[in-house]
Amino acid sequence: MCSDSARGAAGRVPVLLDAVAVTRCRRRVHLEHDPNVPKDERLPTDAGTRQRIVDAAEHRRDVAERLRAVHRGAHWVTVPEGVPAAERVAATVAALEAGAAYVCGAVLPPDTEGGRRGGAELLVRTGAGYVPVIVVRHKISDPGTASNPVYTTPFGDLDPDNARLDPARKLRSQPRDQLRLAHLWELLRVTGHAEPDRSRGGVIGMETDVTVWHDLDAATFPGGLSAREEYGRRFADRFAVASAAAHEEEPLAQPSRILECRSCPWWSLCERELLAARDVSLVVRGDDAVELRRAGITTVDELAALDPSGAQPALLNGNDPAHLIALAQAWLGGHSVVRKVDALRVQRADVEVDVDMESYSDRGAYLWGALLGGADVGLRHGYHAFSTWDPLPTEDEARSFAEFWAWFSDVRARAARQGLSFRAYCYNARAENRWLLSSAERFAGLPGVPEIAEVKSFVESEEWVDLFRTVSDSFLCVRGKGLKVVAPLAGFSWRDPDASGEASMQWYREAVGMTGEAPDVAQRDRLMRYNEDDVRATAALREWMSGSAMTEIPHMRDL
């Protein structure tokens, strides 16, 4: 769906937007098109993002090679990489006009009137035109059934007319994929090569088992909007923001702290502006900050000055207004954490095990670490690691997981035989639960791998404690609730100054030789220390919450 507002402004402002703009922060779109913003304000891309870009490029190349092999002999055109953009556009146009069956690595002519530019991993010719197919490095579906029908073709079948309802598959929510397809469809329409009577596109995901086909005119977005309608709405907004910035007009997007800020290259600039304005989003993020501004509360000071017992804004996304006020008061008082409960309650047991898992992207979990403490059950107290250093994906992952589960089950059984209570702890169980359950499913039937029902019974039991939930229930955290934010309050510090989830991805690549160099054993040791520190951090946090935290952390009513 074309944006009239975009067309109206395109003639006076040289703005061309990629598809990513419609899912990007409005302020970031402004900053990237404002000629007055110093380029040195932009932070360099972090190592984790750079690695994801490399991994995504490798994934796209692998899929392209496999598809070309399947369609050997067909009129397949690969647009060359590493040449000027104009040459890639010319090669794409020539292939389309020649009626190529498949155009790989296509770069479409920019839509200077509509303000769009972009390319597709693959354009597929149908009887009436071309459809875009994109290749992404994330999961696009899961086993199961869903109310919304999922239409797929097997990998290698790129004919959307062959798509059939997949009863054993449910769609993952990935709106960015559908919005990018809508963007590409508009570019195809402008060139005269889109299917004239319908708009559709395909996605090949991380699993590369199927192509999921989307009807871009179906009502799949909130409010009954189709992907094209939602795309048109978002694109018109982002185009207006970018055009105002490029034309040095009054900005249409002001800074406000959201989740995306964590990885935004412009965060240092926005943070300075927010601190200078004492903006309310410094303590209340996202939609909550928007609602407060609508109520006339724009600064941390104004929020902190409200009377919790008086007339307050309506509950915001389930948040208690008194908690929002306390967050603001804590920020003003220099407190990173305040209690919201009169007494801290941490589930404890005679035998305690702290668990942390390390995974690499969606390829698998290569390390299970556990810290055994509490009563003596005849096993060595301290850190235990169960790992595979074969590059993921590998069946050796089943062995390391089975060894971890056997040790873990032995601890539980020994505690039960001695009449001792048992609990295991992690920080944010979503990741551990994912790999516990998926490991049992993927490696079912291999030696030592437990039944899915056995794992599911454990993760749903009271023996499995998510300390992140305990922290969330007990504290208001001004700077976030991540383990590396909260554990230092308990006096804990990581031995590696560069310890982070993002850094561990690069360490892993070097540890298993994915960089093209020989495997680096020192990086394996580094990952072990990192994992050990993570489990020791959860143990330290639990001990602190069971002891001195009550006197060290003020209650919100005492601010």
XYZ file of C-alpha atoms in Angstrom:
559
model
C 0.000 0.000 0.000
C 1.574 3.268 -1.107
C 1.839 6.212 1.224
C 0.452 9.426 -0.257
C 2.194 11.457 2.439
C 5.492 9.852 1.496
C 4.916 10.664 -2.158
C 4.027 14.264 -1.360
C 7.242 14.902 0.525
C 9.604 12.858 -1.601
C 10.076 15.540 -4.217
C 11.591 18.046 -1.827
C 13.613 15.810 0.488
C 16.124 13.213 -0.743
C 15.053 10.447 1.645
C 15.101 6.714 0.873
C 14.203 4.251 3.617
C 14.996 0.567 3.939
C 12.387 -1.825 5.330
C 14.073 -1.835 8.751
C 12.932 1.758 9.325
C 9.332 0.678 9.961
C 10.337 -1.411 12.981
C 12.955 0.994 14.267
C 12.673 3.659 16.971
C 11.287 6.919 15.517
C 14.022 8.957 17.202
C 16.708 6.753 15.683
C 15.196 7.325 12.241
C 15.407 11.070 12.908
C 19.027 10.958 14.044
C 20.103 8.899 11.064
C 18.732 11.536 8.673
C 19.565 14.745 10.562
C 22.537 16.410 8.804
C 23.353 18.380 11.959
C 24.019 15.340 14.150
C 27.791 14.794 14.465
C 28.760 11.417 13.063
C 31.126 10.807 15.980
C 28.079 10.687 18.267
C 27.270 7.304 16.755
C 28.776 4.467 18.775
C 30.557 1.693 16.874
C 28.602 -1.488 16.311
C 29.136 -3.817 19.259
C 30.828 -7.188 18.821
C 27.625 -9.149 19.324
C 25.770 -7.250 16.607
C 28.710 -7.576 14.232
C 28.759 -11.313 14.804
C 25.017 -11.632 14.187
C 25.478 -9.778 10.894
C 28.243 -12.200 9.885
C 26.183 -15.226 10.922
C 23.146 -13.954 8.995
C 25.244 -13.433 5.850
C 26.653 -16.966 6.144
C 23.142 -18.342 6.573
C 21.881 -16.513 3.481
C 24.804 -17.769 1.379
C 24.268 -21.346 2.564
C 20.550 -21.235 1.740
C 21.254 -19.692 -1.682
C 23.737 -22.441 -2.549
C 21.328 -25.167 -1.499
C 18.443 -23.657 -3.439
C 20.560 -23.156 -6.553
C 21.530 -26.831 -6.397
C 17.854 -27.837 -6.193
C 16.961 -25.669 -9.180
C 19.992 -26.484 -11.284
C 19.136 -25.997 -14.945
C 16.411 -23.429 -14.257
C 16.856 -19.804 -15.324
C 18.611 -18.810 -12.095
C 20.379 -15.428 -11.961
C 22.683 -14.452 -9.104
C 23.259 -10.725 -8.756
C 26.965 -10.218 -7.946
C 28.011 -8.926 -4.544
C 30.910 -6.570 -3.933
C 30.120 -4.299 -6.888
C 28.608 -0.784 -6.856
C 24.913 -0.610 -5.994
C 24.049 0.797 -9.435
C 25.530 -2.293 -11.083
C 23.552 -4.596 -8.802
C 20.347 -2.711 -9.605
C 21.087 -2.931 -13.348
C 21.732 -6.681 -13.089
C 18.472 -7.160 -11.185
C 16.426 -5.189 -13.707
C 17.995 -7.087 -16.609
C 17.115 -10.419 -14.974
C 13.524 -9.342 -14.320
C 13.038 -8.090 -17.873
C 14.511 -11.330 -19.209
C 11.954 -13.291 -17.209
C 14.440 -15.162 -15.028
C 12.751 -17.821 -12.923
C 14.814 -16.910 -9.856
C 16.799 -13.762 -9.091
C 19.126 -14.284 -6.129
C 20.571 -11.322 -4.187
C 18.281 -8.867 -5.969
C 18.640 -5.111 -5.423
C 15.563 -3.305 -6.729
C 15.625 0.170 -8.259
C 15.009 2.836 -5.602
C 11.499 4.243 -5.495
C 12.488 7.907 -5.418
C 8.873 9.059 -5.512
C 7.736 6.823 -2.665
C 10.983 7.049 -0.676
C 11.889 3.367 -0.638
C 14.913 1.245 -1.369
C 15.844 -2.352 -0.676
C 16.653 -5.798 -1.906
C 15.512 -9.381 -1.509
C 17.417 -12.591 -0.984
C 15.299 -14.068 -3.773
C 12.670 -13.006 -6.293
C 10.582 -15.851 -7.699
C 8.658 -15.606 -10.955
C 5.081 -16.786 -10.936
C 2.714 -16.807 -13.872
C 1.788 -13.171 -13.395
C 4.850 -11.523 -11.879
C 7.395 -11.882 -9.091
C 7.065 -12.573 -5.387
C 9.764 -11.780 -2.789
C 11.324 -14.495 -0.623
C 13.488 -13.453 2.308
C 15.968 -15.573 4.261
C 16.195 -14.867 7.989
C 18.302 -16.249 10.793
C 15.556 -16.766 13.341
C 12.829 -19.329 13.862
C 9.641 -18.661 11.922
C 7.467 -21.519 13.176
C 7.095 -24.087 15.934
C 5.542 -27.536 16.153
C 1.906 -27.437 17.190
C -1.424 -26.084 16.049
C -2.704 -22.533 15.988
C -5.915 -20.699 15.192
C -4.235 -18.810 12.346
C -3.514 -21.101 9.376
C 0.118 -21.568 8.334
C 0.814 -22.235 4.672
C 4.126 -23.811 3.722
C 6.016 -25.525 0.949
C 8.886 -27.944 1.598
C 12.364 -26.475 1.404
C 13.332 -26.092 -2.237
C 9.752 -25.714 -3.485
C 9.565 -22.002 -4.233
C 6.175 -21.981 -5.952
C 3.669 -20.160 -3.725
C 0.813 -21.849 -5.584
C 1.989 -25.139 -4.057
C 1.617 -23.816 -0.497
C -0.647 -25.961 1.652
C -2.067 -25.615 5.126
C 0.443 -27.102 7.576
C -1.604 -28.690 10.383
C 1.444 -29.604 12.500
C 2.935 -26.126 12.569
C 2.147 -22.833 14.267
C 3.478 -19.468 13.188
C 5.955 -17.562 15.322
C 5.125 -13.901 15.729
C 7.672 -12.160 13.492
C 5.906 -8.994 12.242
C 9.190 -7.587 10.916
C 9.254 -10.358 8.302
C 5.792 -9.532 6.958
C 6.532 -5.802 7.002
C 9.728 -6.336 5.028
C 7.811 -8.420 2.490
C 5.280 -5.592 2.159
C 8.153 -3.149 1.578
C 9.604 -5.362 -1.150
C 6.208 -5.873 -2.748
C 5.826 -2.084 -3.053
C 9.220 -1.862 -4.735
C 8.233 -4.632 -7.141
C 4.951 -2.884 -7.874
C 6.738 0.344 -8.790
C 8.993 -1.527 -11.219
C 5.958 -3.175 -12.807
C 7.051 -6.685 -11.846
C 4.777 -7.479 -8.893
C 1.890 -9.897 -9.218
C -0.993 -7.644 -10.311
C -3.909 -9.247 -8.485
C -2.467 -10.285 -5.137
C 0.382 -9.566 -2.732
C 2.242 -12.414 -1.070
C 5.755 -13.404 -0.098
C 7.780 -16.180 1.480
C 10.158 -16.561 4.416
C 12.857 -19.189 4.900
C 13.969 -19.319 8.518
C 16.750 -20.662 10.652
C 15.477 -24.234 10.370
C 15.479 -24.215 6.528
C 12.873 -26.990 6.494
C 10.048 -25.071 4.827
C 9.135 -21.783 3.218
C 6.311 -20.044 5.075
C 4.065 -18.062 2.723
C 2.278 -14.901 3.845
C -0.800 -13.319 2.303
C 0.064 -9.652 2.732
C -3.589 -8.638 2.298
C -4.858 -10.891 5.099
C -5.900 -9.296 8.407
C -2.984 -10.497 10.548
C -2.104 -7.350 12.525
C -3.884 -5.736 15.503
C -7.045 -3.903 14.621
C -7.743 -6.217 11.716
C -5.056 -4.613 9.553
C -3.223 -6.498 6.841
C 0.565 -6.473 6.594
C 0.355 -3.984 3.727
C -1.964 -1.696 5.684
C 0.195 -1.824 8.809
C 3.288 -1.274 6.688
C 1.680 1.714 4.955
C 0.772 3.279 8.304
C 4.243 2.795 9.767
C 6.109 3.785 6.629
C 4.203 7.056 6.287
C 5.137 7.931 9.866
C 8.824 7.034 9.548
C 9.072 8.802 6.209
C 7.640 11.973 7.742
C 10.127 11.729 10.626
C 13.084 11.214 8.283
C 11.967 13.957 5.903
C 11.572 16.501 8.693
C 15.065 15.664 9.920
C 16.650 15.821 6.467
C 14.916 19.129 5.715
C 15.975 20.534 9.134
C 12.389 21.092 10.181
C 10.919 20.769 13.671
C 11.714 17.211 14.837
C 8.748 14.846 14.815
C 10.401 12.413 17.226
C 11.824 13.261 20.639
C 14.060 10.941 22.710
C 12.387 8.500 25.072
C 13.976 5.458 26.693
C 12.715 2.124 25.338
C 14.066 -1.424 25.205
C 15.804 -0.754 21.882
C 18.027 1.838 23.587
C 20.202 -0.942 25.027
C 21.724 -1.649 21.637
C 21.188 1.660 19.843
C 24.343 3.372 18.495
C 22.819 6.765 19.315
C 22.052 6.025 22.986
C 24.808 8.250 24.427
C 23.335 11.252 22.616
C 19.763 10.506 23.685
C 20.834 9.737 27.253
C 22.403 13.180 27.610
C 19.214 14.840 26.401
C 17.042 12.722 28.689
C 19.240 13.440 31.722
C 19.231 17.156 30.984
C 15.440 17.120 30.790
C 15.126 14.693 33.746
C 12.740 12.857 31.464
C 10.241 10.476 33.006
C 11.353 7.646 30.705
C 14.595 7.421 32.685
C 12.643 5.442 35.271
C 9.465 4.395 33.413
C 10.090 3.000 29.951
C 8.139 2.572 26.756
C 4.355 2.848 26.626
C 4.170 3.648 30.350
C 6.214 6.813 29.778
C 3.936 7.746 26.862
C 0.857 7.395 29.057
C 2.434 9.516 31.808
C 3.252 12.262 29.329
C -0.349 12.222 28.145
C -1.346 12.775 31.756
C 0.980 15.810 31.902
C 3.777 14.100 33.826
C 6.964 14.622 31.818
C 9.807 14.594 34.367
C 11.065 12.270 37.072
C 10.533 15.091 39.570
C 6.846 15.456 38.659
C 6.316 11.719 38.989
C 8.139 11.582 42.334
C 6.045 14.454 43.708
C 2.727 12.693 43.201
C 0.793 11.503 46.231
C 0.369 7.716 46.050
C -2.827 7.907 48.090
C -4.409 10.633 45.968
C -5.772 10.747 42.460
C -3.355 8.893 40.178
C -3.201 7.961 36.540
C -4.935 4.721 35.699
C -2.922 1.566 36.101
C -0.363 1.463 33.293
C 0.083 -1.927 31.679
C -0.582 -3.567 35.022
C 1.876 -1.401 36.969
C 0.925 -0.014 40.363
C 1.182 3.815 40.219
C 2.719 3.724 43.718
C 5.563 1.647 42.311
C 6.144 4.121 39.501
C 6.295 6.953 42.023
C 8.717 4.994 44.199
C 10.969 4.350 41.184
C 11.132 8.082 40.573
C 11.876 8.799 44.235
C 14.592 6.130 44.250
C 16.203 7.681 41.161
C 16.206 11.106 42.804
C 17.681 9.630 45.982
C 20.447 7.771 44.188
C 19.078 4.298 44.991
C 19.345 1.651 42.287
C 17.037 -0.759 44.150
C 14.278 -0.388 46.754
C 12.133 -3.002 48.476
C 8.428 -3.208 47.731
C 7.785 -5.918 50.355
C 8.022 -5.784 54.146
C 9.907 -9.078 54.341
C 12.104 -10.753 51.751
C 11.158 -14.364 51.193
C 13.512 -16.619 49.274
C 12.674 -20.286 48.832
C 15.502 -22.277 50.417
C 16.237 -25.982 50.829
C 18.611 -28.369 52.567
C 20.312 -29.179 49.260
C 20.679 -26.391 46.720
C 21.940 -26.371 43.134
C 22.444 -23.269 41.025
C 22.156 -23.873 37.268
C 23.242 -21.828 34.263
C 23.324 -22.832 30.609
C 25.390 -21.423 27.738
C 24.015 -21.651 24.203
C 25.123 -20.404 20.822
C 22.324 -18.672 18.965
C 19.650 -21.228 17.994
C 22.182 -23.974 17.314
C 22.140 -25.596 20.745
C 23.372 -25.534 24.342
C 27.042 -26.396 24.662
C 27.568 -25.989 28.424
C 25.527 -26.804 31.505
C 27.044 -25.476 34.717
C 25.874 -26.297 38.240
C 26.932 -25.248 41.731
C 26.165 -27.782 44.473
C 25.761 -26.494 48.013
C 23.905 -27.156 51.250
C 23.767 -30.467 53.093
C 26.204 -33.264 52.275
C 24.743 -35.871 49.918
C 28.011 -37.667 49.221
C 28.927 -35.670 46.136
C 31.557 -32.970 45.763
C 30.314 -29.524 46.632
C 31.199 -26.714 44.250
C 31.078 -26.137 40.512
C 30.382 -28.908 38.005
C 30.466 -28.401 34.228
C 29.064 -30.574 31.435
C 30.141 -29.441 27.995
C 30.688 -30.281 24.360
C 33.325 -28.505 22.297
C 32.283 -29.970 18.978
C 30.934 -27.018 16.954
C 27.161 -26.766 17.209
C 24.961 -28.249 15.945
C 26.356 -31.619 17.004
C 24.976 -34.873 18.349
C 27.636 -34.663 21.047
C 25.364 -32.072 22.637
C 23.122 -35.018 23.575
C 25.986 -36.599 25.513
C 26.786 -33.468 27.535
C 23.112 -32.845 28.263
C 22.598 -36.470 29.313
C 25.605 -36.294 31.640
C 24.268 -33.109 33.214
C 20.803 -34.595 33.702
C 22.217 -37.808 35.174
C 24.285 -35.861 37.723
C 21.398 -33.515 38.482
C 18.946 -36.405 38.945
C 21.443 -38.177 41.206
C 21.642 -35.127 43.475
C 17.842 -34.990 43.698
C 17.576 -38.710 44.394
C 20.254 -38.645 47.107
C 18.509 -35.719 48.816
C 15.179 -37.565 48.689
C 16.664 -40.760 50.158
C 18.071 -38.797 53.090
C 14.789 -36.941 53.665
C 16.360 -33.634 52.683
C 14.545 -30.891 50.809
C 15.942 -29.949 47.381
C 15.731 -26.892 45.170
C 17.524 -25.757 42.036
C 17.886 -22.111 41.068
C 18.484 -20.156 37.885
C 18.146 -16.528 36.851
C 15.375 -16.045 34.297
C 14.231 -19.606 33.672
C 12.969 -18.943 30.162
C 16.330 -19.730 28.549
C 17.093 -22.780 30.703
C 13.565 -24.120 30.251
C 13.821 -23.732 26.496
C 16.985 -25.804 26.223
C 15.995 -28.330 28.888
C 12.802 -29.143 27.013
C 14.173 -28.860 23.487
C 17.216 -31.009 24.343
C 14.951 -33.769 25.606
C 12.849 -33.454 22.465
C 15.667 -33.220 19.904
C 17.715 -36.074 21.355
C 14.861 -38.346 22.411
C 15.911 -41.969 22.516
C 19.660 -41.342 22.737
C 21.544 -42.792 25.736
C 20.835 -40.979 28.989
C 18.481 -38.399 27.495
C 15.393 -38.078 29.725
C 11.818 -38.248 28.547
C 10.225 -34.896 27.786
C 7.549 -35.591 30.399
C 10.232 -36.039 33.065
C 11.860 -32.699 32.252
C 8.503 -30.948 32.004
C 7.486 -32.310 35.405
C 10.626 -30.849 36.958
C 10.458 -27.357 35.400
C 6.838 -27.074 36.535
C 7.633 -28.183 40.101
C 8.370 -26.121 43.194
C 11.910 -27.513 43.167
C 12.780 -25.224 40.229
C 13.111 -21.609 41.392
C 13.542 -18.627 39.089
C 15.425 -16.013 41.126
C 14.608 -13.390 38.517
C 10.958 -13.748 39.477
C 11.893 -13.528 43.158
C 13.811 -10.303 42.521
C 10.910 -8.927 40.456
C 8.442 -9.707 43.228
C 10.665 -8.180 45.934
C 12.353 -5.090 44.474
C 11.853 -2.064 42.307
C 14.984 -1.742 40.168
C 15.829 1.609 38.654
C 18.563 0.340 36.322
C 17.059 -2.993 35.369
C 16.905 -6.461 36.892
C 19.615 -8.276 34.965
C 21.877 -10.558 36.971
C 24.928 -8.395 36.256
C 23.030 -5.379 37.556
C 21.589 -6.952 40.713
C 24.297 -9.411 41.854
C 26.881 -6.654 42.561
C 24.490 -5.424 45.272
C 25.247 -8.713 47.001
C 28.967 -7.964 46.757
C 29.549 -10.282 43.808
C 31.781 -9.457 40.839
C 32.731 -11.401 37.723
C 36.381 -12.281 37.345
C 36.403 -11.407 33.648
C 35.969 -7.635 33.139
C 34.471 -8.296 29.680
C 31.926 -10.859 30.876
C 28.645 -10.594 28.991
C 26.336 -12.735 26.936
C 27.367 -10.928 23.769
C 31.083 -11.413 24.459
C 30.562 -15.104 25.181
C 29.311 -15.597 21.614
C 32.662 -14.519 20.200
C 34.554 -16.521 22.825
C 32.590 -19.587 21.771
C 33.410 -19.128 18.088
C 37.088 -18.969 18.965
C 36.817 -21.882 21.405
C 35.505 -24.277 18.747
C 37.391 -22.922 15.732
C 34.452 -21.283 13.934
C 36.668 -18.312 13.043
C 38.815 -20.327 10.659
C 41.634 -20.605 13.206
C 42.486 -23.619 15.349
C 40.206 -24.061 18.401
C 41.369 -21.844 21.256
C 41.504 -23.886 24.465
C 42.081 -20.721 26.510
C 38.678 -19.437 25.399
C 37.082 -22.663 26.568
C 38.559 -22.049 30.010
C 37.285 -18.479 29.820
C 33.757 -19.664 29.073
C 33.937 -22.110 31.990
C 34.939 -19.289 34.363
C 32.172 -17.100 32.999
C 29.594 -19.845 33.509
C 30.918 -20.621 36.988
C 30.692 -16.970 37.954
C 27.077 -16.854 36.733
C 26.014 -19.717 39.006
C 28.014 -18.306 41.910
C 26.293 -14.968 41.316
C 22.848 -16.531 41.749
C 24.012 -18.259 44.928
C 25.440 -14.990 46.289
C 22.226 -13.152 45.415
C 20.118 -15.748 47.202
C 22.288 -15.633 50.334
C 22.174 -11.836 50.346
C 18.406 -11.739 49.964
C 18.114 -14.229 52.828
C 20.299 -12.048 55.054
C 21.597 -8.478 54.939
C 19.453 -7.207 52.055
C 16.609 -6.466 54.475
C 18.680 -3.862 56.304
C 20.729 -2.615 53.336
C 17.856 -1.883 50.928
C 15.271 0.730 51.972
C 11.564 0.114 51.651
C 9.748 2.235 49.069
C 7.605 3.899 51.736
C 10.745 5.145 53.510
C 12.005 7.153 50.530
